[in-house]
Amino acid sequence: MIEHKRLQEWVEEIARMCLPDEIVWCDGSDREYQQMVRLMIQTGTAIPLNPFKRPNSIYIRSDPGDVARVEDRTFICSKSKEEAGPTNNWADPEEMKRLLGGLFKGSMKGRALYVIPYRMGPQGSPIAKVGVELTDSPYVVTNMHVMARVSGKVFEEMDPEEEFVRGLHSVGAPLEPGAADSAWPCNAQHKYICHFPETREIWSFGSGYGGNALLGKKCHSLRIASVQARDEGWMAEHMLILKLTNPKGQIRYICGAFPSACGKTNLAMLRFSIPGWKAETIGDDIAWMKFGPDGRLYAINPENGFFGVAPGTSLKSNLNALLTTATSSIFTNCALTPDNDIWWEGMTDDEPEELIDWLRRPWKPGCGRPAAHPNARFTTPARQCPVIASDWEDPAGVPIDAILVGGRRATVIPLVTEAFDWEHGTFLASIMSSETTFAAAGKVGRVRRDPMAMLPFCGYHMGDYFAHWLKIGTVTERSKLPKIYYVNWFRQDSNGKFLWPGFGENSRVLKWVFERCGGTGEAVDSPIGRLPTPNALDMSGLDLAPDVLEELLSVDVEGWLAEVPTIREHYEQFGNRLPKALERQLLLLEERLRKAAR
Ligand code: OXD
Ligand code: MN
C-alpha cells in the first residue's frame, strides 16, 4: 500500500463501488509482471511464445468485438458541452457518473482490483506527470508495465499536494463464484471511455483493448494532458520525436504529428538512407513540450514503450521495430505460427504455409482472410529499440527544431511544404487531413480533417486548442520556435501507385528540413508555403523519375482551390471560438491561390 491519504481514500471508495475480491497494490517489478503473465496463461488469456524464437513474450487474442479504440463511445465530460466543443462527444459529468456508477457497481466481483501507480515521463523531469490506474485486468497491468513507468515510488518523488490523474478501468465482466472466466473478458455492449477534464479523472468501462484500457496513453497523456497543458502553458501532442545527426555531428530534434496508423512508429525508427547521417528514436506517439529557460520548446516522450500497429511492420518498413520486438513483448491479435511464434501481414515476403489466425481458425495463404487483425499490436519496451537515442530519458527533454504534420492523402498535398511562420504552420496543422485507418473502429479510407492528428485526442474545444497553439507562438522569440512542415508520403498516381517510396527514403525530406533549420537548404515561395527547389532534396542513389519528383513538389492550384470551401466548412463548426488569425490565414491562402490561377 502507498502512504498517501487522498490515494488511499479514493481506492477505498472505488472498491466499495466495484466490490473486487481483493485489492492488489502494484509495484512495477519484474516479479509482478511474471505473476500477471502466469495468471493470464492459467486463465487462457495468454499463450507463452516459443522461448527459443521469442523469449519472454506472450500472445493474446481479444474478443472480436473489442479490437480498436472506440471513438463513438469516447466522451469528454466537461462541465459544459461548449467546453468539449464540436469534435468531441459530450455528456454531462454528473449524469455520466450516475450512469457509469450503475455499470461499475459490483463490476469487479470475482476479480482483483489492481492499483497501478505510474509516471508518464522520465524520473526527475519537470515535464513528467503522475497518474494511477485502477483496473481489474491483468492484461492492462502487464501492458502498463511496458508503456508507463509503474512504481509505488512515484508518490514518494512527488509533492504530497500535487495532483495526480485518477483513472478507473473495468472490463465490465464480474465473475460469479465458480463461473469460468473467458479468455478476453469485456463488455462489448456497454463501452464507455469517459474523461472528466476538470477533475483530471478517467472512467473507462467495457473494453480491454489498447487506448481504451491503457489509461496512461491516449486518455491521460493526450486527452487529460491537453487540458493540463492549456491550463499550464505547455503542449501535449500526438507526435513522435526523432533525433537526427548529420555527418558533422550536428544534432537536431524533430517532432511529427500524424494520425493513427500513418507510419509514426516507422518514421520514429527510420534508417537514414543517406550515408553519414543518423536517425535515432526518442518517442513514437506522444510528445509533451515545455519552454526551457532558453526560450526553446523542450520535449519528452511520456511513454516507456511502443504500442505499435503490427501488420505492415517488415524488414523494409521498420527493421528496428522487428528487432525491438525480438524479446520481452506482448502481441495482441497477431497470427500464430505452428512453432508458437507470431506473424502478421507484411512481416515476411513469403507467407507461412499455415497459421492459426487471430480468430483461432486454421489459416492458409490465399484463403481470402487476413491472418492478423489489421489493428493487431505489439507492446514492447522502448529501451529494447536498437536505435533508441542515448538522451531519450533526459529529464530536461530535447530542444525541438522542427515539427512535421501530415496525413495520408492520395492527391493534392505535396511531399513537403514549409510554413511561412508559426501562425501559418498552425493553420496548416489545423486543416490537415487524412484517410481513416483501422486504428479506430469505423469506416476506413474516408478523408477526414484531423487537426494536429488530435481529432480523437483533444480533451477540450478544438477552437480553443488552436488558440493555445497560437499563444505558444507568442511566448518566445520567433527564431526560437520550431519550424513547421506539412508532409505527405502517400501521394498516388492516377493508377493508385504511390509516387514516393516512403520509409527510409523519407530521410531525404528530413535532411532538407535539417538544413532549413540551419539556414541552408533551398526553398521557393508558393501559394501554400515554401517548397524545396528542384535540386534541394538530396536524391543521390534514389531512382526516381524527374517528372515524378516534379509532381510530388508541385502545387495543385485547382485541387487546393477545391479544398478551400471544405476548409471553410471545417472551420465553421468552431463558431466564434475559431481564432481570427486562422480565418485570416484561410483568406490569404485563397488570395494567393487565385492569383496563381490567373
Ligand atoms: C495509437 C493510435 O494507438 O493513435 O497510437 O491509435
Ligand atoms: Mn497514436
XYZ file of N, CA, C and O in Angstrom, residues 283-417:
540
model
N 10.706 9.023 -29.230
C 9.345 8.547 -28.949
C 8.608 8.300 -30.250
O 8.998 8.820 -31.291
N 7.535 7.491 -30.188
C 6.842 7.172 -31.446
C 5.389 7.619 -31.481
O 4.718 7.428 -32.485
N 4.882 8.220 -30.377
C 3.441 8.512 -30.407
C 3.040 9.817 -29.721
O 2.109 10.464 -30.163
N 3.727 10.160 -28.640
C 3.266 11.308 -27.855
C 4.463 12.179 -27.452
O 5.520 11.653 -27.075
N 4.283 13.492 -27.551
C 5.320 14.428 -27.095
C 4.685 15.432 -26.141
O 3.610 15.971 -26.419
N 5.334 15.635 -25.007
C 4.954 16.720 -24.100
C 6.061 17.764 -24.182
O 7.243 17.441 -23.978
N 5.670 18.998 -24.476
C 6.677 20.049 -24.692
C 6.442 21.239 -23.768
O 5.320 21.726 -23.652
N 7.550 21.685 -23.195
C 7.504 22.852 -22.301
C 8.625 23.792 -22.674
O 9.686 23.332 -23.145
N 8.442 25.083 -22.434
C 9.536 26.019 -22.697
C 10.643 25.832 -21.671
O 10.392 25.718 -20.472
N 11.871 25.777 -22.152
C 13.032 25.725 -21.271
C 13.482 27.130 -20.925
O 12.964 28.111 -21.469
N 14.476 27.250 -20.028
C 14.949 28.570 -19.600
C 15.498 29.395 -20.772
O 15.504 30.625 -20.728
N 15.932 28.715 -21.854
C 16.463 29.450 -23.004
C 15.374 29.859 -24.002
O 15.675 30.350 -25.086
N 14.102 29.643 -23.637
C 13.016 30.074 -24.514
C 12.711 29.108 -25.647
O 11.892 29.410 -26.516
N 13.353 27.951 -25.643
C 13.039 26.961 -26.678
C 12.071 25.908 -26.117
O 11.964 25.736 -24.912
N 11.390 25.223 -27.034
C 10.471 24.172 -26.604
C 11.236 22.865 -26.427
O 11.913 22.405 -27.355
N 11.112 22.274 -25.239
C 11.781 21.006 -24.936
C 10.730 19.902 -24.838
O 9.700 20.093 -24.184
N 11.029 18.766 -25.467
C 10.041 17.679 -25.485
C 10.542 16.462 -24.732
O 11.719 16.104 -24.806
N 9.610 15.820 -24.032
C 9.871 14.462 -23.527
C 8.875 13.510 -24.184
O 7.784 13.923 -24.603
N 9.271 12.251 -24.250
C 8.335 11.190 -24.580
C 7.783 10.697 -23.243
O 8.525 10.122 -22.452
N 6.492 10.919 -22.976
C 5.982 10.489 -21.669
C 5.928 8.977 -21.526
O 5.815 8.467 -20.408
N 6.009 8.258 -22.644
C 5.822 6.802 -22.582
C 7.144 6.071 -22.349
O 8.234 6.636 -22.478
N 6.977 4.772 -22.086
C 8.119 3.935 -21.735
C 8.264 2.788 -22.733
O 9.194 2.007 -22.661
N 7.293 2.665 -23.632
C 7.303 1.574 -24.606
C 6.572 1.980 -25.860
O 6.128 3.130 -25.990
N 6.445 1.031 -26.760
C 5.735 1.276 -28.016
C 4.539 0.329 -28.081
O 4.685 -0.875 -27.827
N 3.393 0.888 -28.440
C 2.198 0.078 -28.664
C 1.895 0.242 -30.154
O 1.101 1.071 -30.555
N 2.625 -0.534 -30.956
C 2.625 -0.269 -32.396
C 1.670 -1.158 -33.165
O 1.379 -2.287 -32.760
N 1.210 -0.640 -34.302
C 0.401 -1.456 -35.222
C 1.335 -2.479 -35.865
O 2.344 -2.112 -36.462
N 0.991 -3.779 -35.728
C 1.898 -4.823 -36.216
C 1.831 -5.031 -37.740
O 2.867 -4.989 -38.404
N 0.639 -5.246 -38.332
C 0.617 -5.535 -39.771
C 1.311 -4.438 -40.570
O 1.167 -3.241 -40.279
N 2.095 -4.866 -41.532
C 2.842 -3.909 -42.352
C 4.232 -3.632 -41.788
O 5.052 -3.009 -42.447
N 4.498 -4.055 -40.560
C 5.836 -3.855 -39.995
C 6.741 -4.949 -40.553
O 6.542 -6.129 -40.289
N 7.720 -4.538 -41.361
C 8.542 -5.514 -42.082
C 9.999 -5.076 -42.071
O 10.326 -3.971 -41.616
N 10.849 -5.931 -42.623
C 12.267 -5.588 -42.755
C 12.404 -4.265 -43.488
O 13.247 -3.442 -43.173
N 11.543 -4.057 -44.490
C 11.659 -2.851 -45.303
C 11.058 -1.641 -44.580
O 11.650 -0.571 -44.537
N 9.876 -1.831 -43.985
C 9.202 -0.663 -43.412
C 9.777 -0.298 -42.053
O 9.825 0.873 -41.694
N 10.210 -1.289 -41.276
C 10.679 -0.968 -39.926
C 11.466 -2.116 -39.296
O 10.981 -2.780 -38.376
N 12.674 -2.296 -39.795
C 13.555 -3.332 -39.246
C 13.751 -3.124 -37.741
O 13.769 -4.066 -36.953
N 13.887 -1.860 -37.340
C 14.167 -1.587 -35.924
C 13.024 -2.000 -35.011
O 13.249 -2.415 -33.876
N 11.793 -1.909 -35.503
C 10.658 -2.371 -34.681
C 10.714 -3.889 -34.558
O 10.437 -4.442 -33.484
N 11.072 -4.564 -35.643
C 11.178 -6.027 -35.573
C 12.249 -6.423 -34.556
O 12.064 -7.352 -33.768
N 13.365 -5.700 -34.557
C 14.438 -6.012 -33.605
C 13.991 -5.704 -32.169
O 14.311 -6.433 -31.236
N 13.242 -4.615 -32.011
C 12.768 -4.244 -30.672
C 11.880 -5.340 -30.098
O 11.927 -5.650 -28.899
N 11.064 -5.946 -30.974
C 10.084 -6.933 -30.506
C 10.635 -8.360 -30.515
O 9.873 -9.315 -30.400
N 11.948 -8.508 -30.641
C 12.539 -9.848 -30.702
C 12.405 -10.575 -29.368
O 12.513 -11.795 -29.303
N 12.176 -9.828 -28.317
C 12.090 -10.434 -26.980
C 11.151 -9.602 -26.090
O 10.800 -8.465 -26.434
N 10.745 -10.193 -24.950
C 10.037 -9.471 -23.877
C 8.929 -8.549 -24.384
O 8.895 -7.363 -24.033
N 8.059 -9.084 -25.206
C 6.993 -8.254 -25.783
C 5.647 -8.961 -25.669
O 5.578 -10.166 -25.448
N 4.586 -8.159 -25.842
C 3.222 -8.692 -25.811
C 2.648 -8.497 -27.212
O 2.749 -7.395 -27.776
N 2.064 -9.538 -27.771
C 1.494 -9.449 -29.115
C -0.002 -9.706 -29.026
O -0.423 -10.745 -28.501
N -0.777 -8.785 -29.528
C -2.232 -8.921 -29.436
C -2.843 -8.973 -30.832
O -2.552 -8.104 -31.671
N -3.645 -9.992 -31.064
C -4.396 -10.163 -32.317
C -3.531 -10.354 -33.557
O -3.957 -10.055 -34.680
N -2.306 -10.841 -33.362
C -1.485 -11.264 -34.499
C -1.903 -12.706 -34.829
O -2.827 -13.250 -34.231
N -1.206 -13.338 -35.780
C -1.455 -14.758 -36.077
C -0.355 -15.587 -35.422
O 0.733 -15.074 -35.125
N -0.667 -16.865 -35.207
C 0.260 -17.762 -34.506
C 0.816 -18.794 -35.486
O 0.050 -19.410 -36.235
N 2.139 -19.001 -35.453
C 2.751 -19.990 -36.356
C 2.728 -21.361 -35.677
O 2.576 -21.449 -34.443
N 2.923 -22.450 -36.456
C 2.881 -23.787 -35.842
C 3.954 -23.963 -34.769
O 3.783 -24.759 -33.856
N 5.053 -23.225 -34.852
C 6.067 -23.361 -33.803
C 5.953 -22.265 -32.744
O 6.946 -21.866 -32.125
N 4.734 -21.791 -32.568
C 4.451 -20.829 -31.498
C 5.243 -19.527 -31.587
O 5.768 -19.038 -30.595
N 5.286 -18.980 -32.770
C 5.793 -17.621 -32.906
C 4.654 -16.811 -33.545
O 3.600 -17.359 -33.871
N 4.895 -15.529 -33.719
C 3.809 -14.715 -34.281
C 4.135 -14.320 -35.719
O 5.296 -14.320 -36.144
N 3.092 -13.962 -36.426
C 3.227 -13.483 -37.807
C 2.092 -12.492 -38.065
O 1.051 -12.528 -37.405
N 2.373 -11.589 -38.990
C 1.299 -10.678 -39.429
C 1.527 -10.333 -40.896
O 2.632 -10.533 -41.419
N 0.520 -9.826 -41.527
C 0.599 -9.482 -42.941
C 1.749 -8.497 -43.171
O 1.870 -7.494 -42.459
N 2.594 -8.834 -44.130
C 3.701 -7.945 -44.484
C 4.972 -8.232 -43.710
O 6.028 -7.683 -44.026
N 4.913 -9.087 -42.684
C 6.115 -9.301 -41.862
C 7.248 -9.902 -42.702
O 8.409 -9.516 -42.572
N 6.894 -10.874 -43.563
C 7.898 -11.521 -44.416
C 7.387 -11.479 -45.856
O 6.180 -11.358 -46.085
N 8.314 -11.579 -46.821
C 7.886 -11.554 -48.224
C 6.989 -12.749 -48.535
O 5.972 -12.631 -49.200
N 7.425 -13.926 -48.022
C 6.617 -15.126 -48.268
C 5.698 -15.367 -47.088
O 6.110 -15.237 -45.936
N 4.482 -15.761 -47.400
C 3.542 -16.060 -46.308
C 3.826 -17.464 -45.771
O 4.150 -18.365 -46.552
N 3.706 -17.671 -44.459
C 3.889 -19.026 -43.928
C 2.851 -19.974 -44.529
O 1.765 -19.542 -44.929
N 3.207 -21.250 -44.569
C 2.294 -22.215 -45.209
C 1.039 -22.450 -44.396
O -0.015 -22.750 -44.925
N 1.170 -22.354 -43.088
C -0.044 -22.469 -42.267
C 0.106 -21.643 -40.995
O 1.217 -21.426 -40.498
N -1.033 -21.217 -40.528
C -1.073 -20.385 -39.322
C -2.388 -20.650 -38.591
O -3.308 -21.249 -39.157
N -2.455 -20.154 -37.367
C -3.753 -20.020 -36.706
C -4.032 -18.515 -36.703
O -3.197 -17.736 -36.245
N -5.164 -18.118 -37.229
C -5.415 -16.680 -37.337
C -5.849 -16.088 -35.993
O -5.999 -16.820 -35.006
N -6.038 -14.783 -35.980
C -6.338 -14.103 -34.704
C -7.695 -14.525 -34.142
O -7.980 -14.305 -32.976
N -8.519 -15.167 -35.002
C -9.818 -15.665 -34.530
C -9.767 -17.160 -34.201
O -10.798 -17.818 -34.149
N -8.555 -17.687 -34.062
C -8.323 -19.090 -33.649
C -8.672 -20.106 -34.734
O -8.937 -21.263 -34.458
N -8.734 -19.654 -35.984
C -9.082 -20.584 -37.069
C -7.827 -20.943 -37.854
O -6.933 -20.107 -38.015
N -7.762 -22.193 -38.413
C -6.638 -22.518 -39.289
C -6.638 -21.560 -40.484
O -7.700 -21.172 -40.979
N -5.457 -21.201 -40.910
C -5.311 -20.220 -41.994
C -4.263 -20.705 -42.983
O -3.240 -21.255 -42.592
N -4.551 -20.531 -44.277
C -3.564 -20.872 -45.315
C -3.484 -19.707 -46.288
O -4.479 -18.993 -46.471
N -2.315 -19.512 -46.949
C -2.221 -18.426 -47.935
C -3.337 -18.567 -48.971
O -3.692 -19.683 -49.351
N -3.875 -17.463 -49.385
C -4.901 -17.484 -50.429
C -6.292 -17.804 -49.903
O -7.245 -17.907 -50.678
N -6.434 -17.951 -48.577
C -7.766 -18.308 -48.056
C -8.710 -17.100 -48.055
O -9.902 -17.237 -47.776
N -8.158 -15.940 -48.365
C -9.028 -14.777 -48.517
C -9.279 -14.003 -47.230
O -10.042 -13.040 -47.242
N -8.664 -14.412 -46.148
C -8.850 -13.690 -44.888
C -7.498 -13.219 -44.364
O -6.505 -13.940 -44.543
N -7.456 -12.042 -43.738
C -6.181 -11.683 -43.110
C -5.915 -12.588 -41.911
O -6.856 -12.965 -41.196
N -4.660 -12.950 -41.691
C -4.320 -13.826 -40.573
C -4.277 -13.038 -39.264
O -4.675 -13.540 -38.212
N -3.785 -11.804 -39.345
C -3.756 -10.925 -38.160
C -4.845 -9.872 -38.341
O -5.160 -9.488 -39.479
N -5.394 -9.396 -37.238
C -6.334 -8.282 -37.358
C -5.563 -7.049 -37.843
O -4.414 -6.844 -37.427
N -6.151 -6.222 -38.711
C -5.400 -5.051 -39.213
C -4.923 -4.109 -38.101
O -3.981 -3.347 -38.301
N -5.582 -4.147 -36.946
C -5.124 -3.314 -35.821
C -4.436 -4.178 -34.753
O -4.434 -3.848 -33.577
N -3.850 -5.314 -35.177
C -3.063 -6.133 -34.245
C -1.888 -5.286 -33.752
O -1.375 -4.431 -34.474
N -1.470 -5.525 -32.523
C -0.465 -4.628 -31.918
C 0.663 -5.396 -31.251
O 0.488 -6.517 -30.785
N 1.824 -4.735 -31.163
C 2.877 -5.214 -30.281
C 3.059 -4.191 -29.175
O 2.903 -2.991 -29.400
N 3.325 -4.694 -27.987
C 3.643 -3.819 -26.856
C 5.073 -4.164 -26.478
O 5.356 -5.319 -26.107
N 5.965 -3.205 -26.559
C 7.385 -3.553 -26.424
C 8.159 -2.414 -25.762
O 7.860 -1.238 -26.000
N 9.122 -2.748 -24.894
C 9.832 -1.689 -24.152
C 10.706 -0.810 -25.065
O 11.455 -1.338 -25.889
N 10.623 0.488 -24.893
C 11.399 1.419 -25.730
C 12.900 1.170 -25.584
O 13.655 1.314 -26.555
N 13.335 0.768 -24.392
C 14.782 0.614 -24.177
C 15.357 -0.512 -25.041
O 16.553 -0.590 -25.257
N 14.487 -1.403 -25.552
C 14.969 -2.500 -26.406
C 15.219 -2.063 -27.846
O 15.752 -2.825 -28.646
N 14.790 -0.851 -28.183
C 14.912 -0.400 -29.569
C 16.392 -0.179 -29.887
O 17.082 0.560 -29.169
N 16.900 -0.805 -30.954
C 18.339 -0.669 -31.234
C 18.763 0.760 -31.569
O 19.944 1.080 -31.473
N 17.800 1.607 -31.954
C 18.184 2.988 -32.277
C 17.572 3.983 -31.283
O 17.366 5.144 -31.609
N 17.331 3.522 -30.058
C 16.825 4.479 -29.062
C 17.964 5.467 -28.759
O 19.122 5.069 -28.605
N 17.636 6.751 -28.711
C 18.682 7.759 -28.502
C 19.177 7.717 -27.062
O 18.398 7.427 -26.140
N 20.452 7.999 -26.859
C 21.018 7.921 -25.504
C 20.326 8.921 -24.572
O 20.259 8.707 -23.368
N 19.787 10.009 -25.130
C 19.153 11.032 -24.283
C 17.623 10.924 -24.273
O 16.933 11.882 -23.956
N 17.100 9.743 -24.609
C 15.625 9.651 -24.680
C 14.972 9.827 -23.312
O 13.805 10.174 -23.235
N 15.726 9.607 -22.247
C 15.157 9.801 -20.913
C 15.743 11.033 -20.220
O 15.681 11.142 -18.996
N 16.299 11.952 -20.996
C 16.838 13.175 -20.389
C 15.688 13.917 -19.696
O 14.711 14.291 -20.346
N 15.792 14.120 -18.372
C 14.672 14.770 -17.667
C 14.358 16.163 -18.226
O 13.211 16.616 -18.146
N 15.361 16.825 -18.792
C 15.124 18.178 -19.314
C 14.376 18.141 -20.643
O 13.870 19.161 -21.117
N 14.315 16.978 -21.272
C 13.731 16.891 -22.613
C 14.755 17.276 -23.664
O 15.914 17.566 -23.352
N 14.317 17.274 -24.906
C 15.228 17.631 -26.004
C 14.652 18.843 -26.742
O 13.437 18.956 -26.907
N 15.541 19.782 -27.165
C 15.028 21.011 -27.802
C 14.542 20.736 -29.226
O 15.267 20.168 -30.032
N 13.339 21.153 -29.505
C 12.715 20.812 -30.795
C 12.988 21.900 -31.844
O 12.704 23.078 -31.630
N 13.533 21.450 -32.973
C 13.862 22.365 -34.071
C 12.743 22.460 -35.096
O 12.576 23.498 -35.740
N 12.032 21.357 -35.292
C 11.008 21.356 -36.342
C 9.867 20.432 -35.957
O 10.061 19.455 -35.219
N 8.696 20.767 -36.447
C 7.518 19.920 -36.249
C 6.979 19.563 -37.624
O 6.730 20.449 -38.451
N 6.821 18.275 -37.881
C 6.186 17.833 -39.118
C 4.728 17.532 -38.801
O 4.433 16.974 -37.743
N 3.842 17.887 -39.717
C 2.456 17.454 -39.582
C 2.051 16.860 -40.916
O 2.602 17.221 -41.950
N 1.125 15.940 -40.900
C 0.713 15.387 -42.189
C -0.189 14.207 -42.039
O -0.350 13.666 -40.943
N -0.766 13.811 -43.150
C -1.678 12.666 -43.132
C -1.468 11.824 -44.359
O -0.460 11.934 -45.053
N -2.417 10.985 -44.587
C -2.378 10.032 -45.685
C -3.297 10.597 -46.760
O -4.518 10.527 -46.636
N -2.725 11.231 -47.787
C -3.570 11.799 -48.828
C -3.075 11.365 -50.206
O -1.911 11.566 -50.553
N -3.983 10.815 -51.011
C -3.614 10.308 -52.336
C -3.384 11.443 -53.328
O -2.672 11.281 -54.319
N -4.002 12.579 -53.083
C -3.929 13.687 -54.051
C -3.634 15.010 -53.345
O -3.617 15.087 -52.121
N -3.446 16.032 -54.136
C -3.374 17.463 -53.751
C -2.174 17.852 -52.873
O -1.458 18.787 -53.198
N -1.940 17.151 -51.762
C -0.941 17.641 -50.801
C 0.466 17.242 -51.261
O 0.754 16.058 -51.441
N 1.377 18.224 -51.442
C 2.738 17.889 -51.889
C 3.538 17.113 -50.840
O 3.130 17.013 -49.681
N 4.685 16.613 -51.280
C 5.557 15.818 -50.410
C 5.936 16.599 -49.147
O 5.893 16.070 -48.039
N 6.337 17.851 -49.323
C 6.698 18.656 -48.141
C 6.506 20.141 -48.445
O 6.821 20.605 -49.537
N 5.980 20.851 -47.471
C 5.778 22.302 -47.580
C 6.208 22.923 -46.256
O 5.771 22.457 -45.198
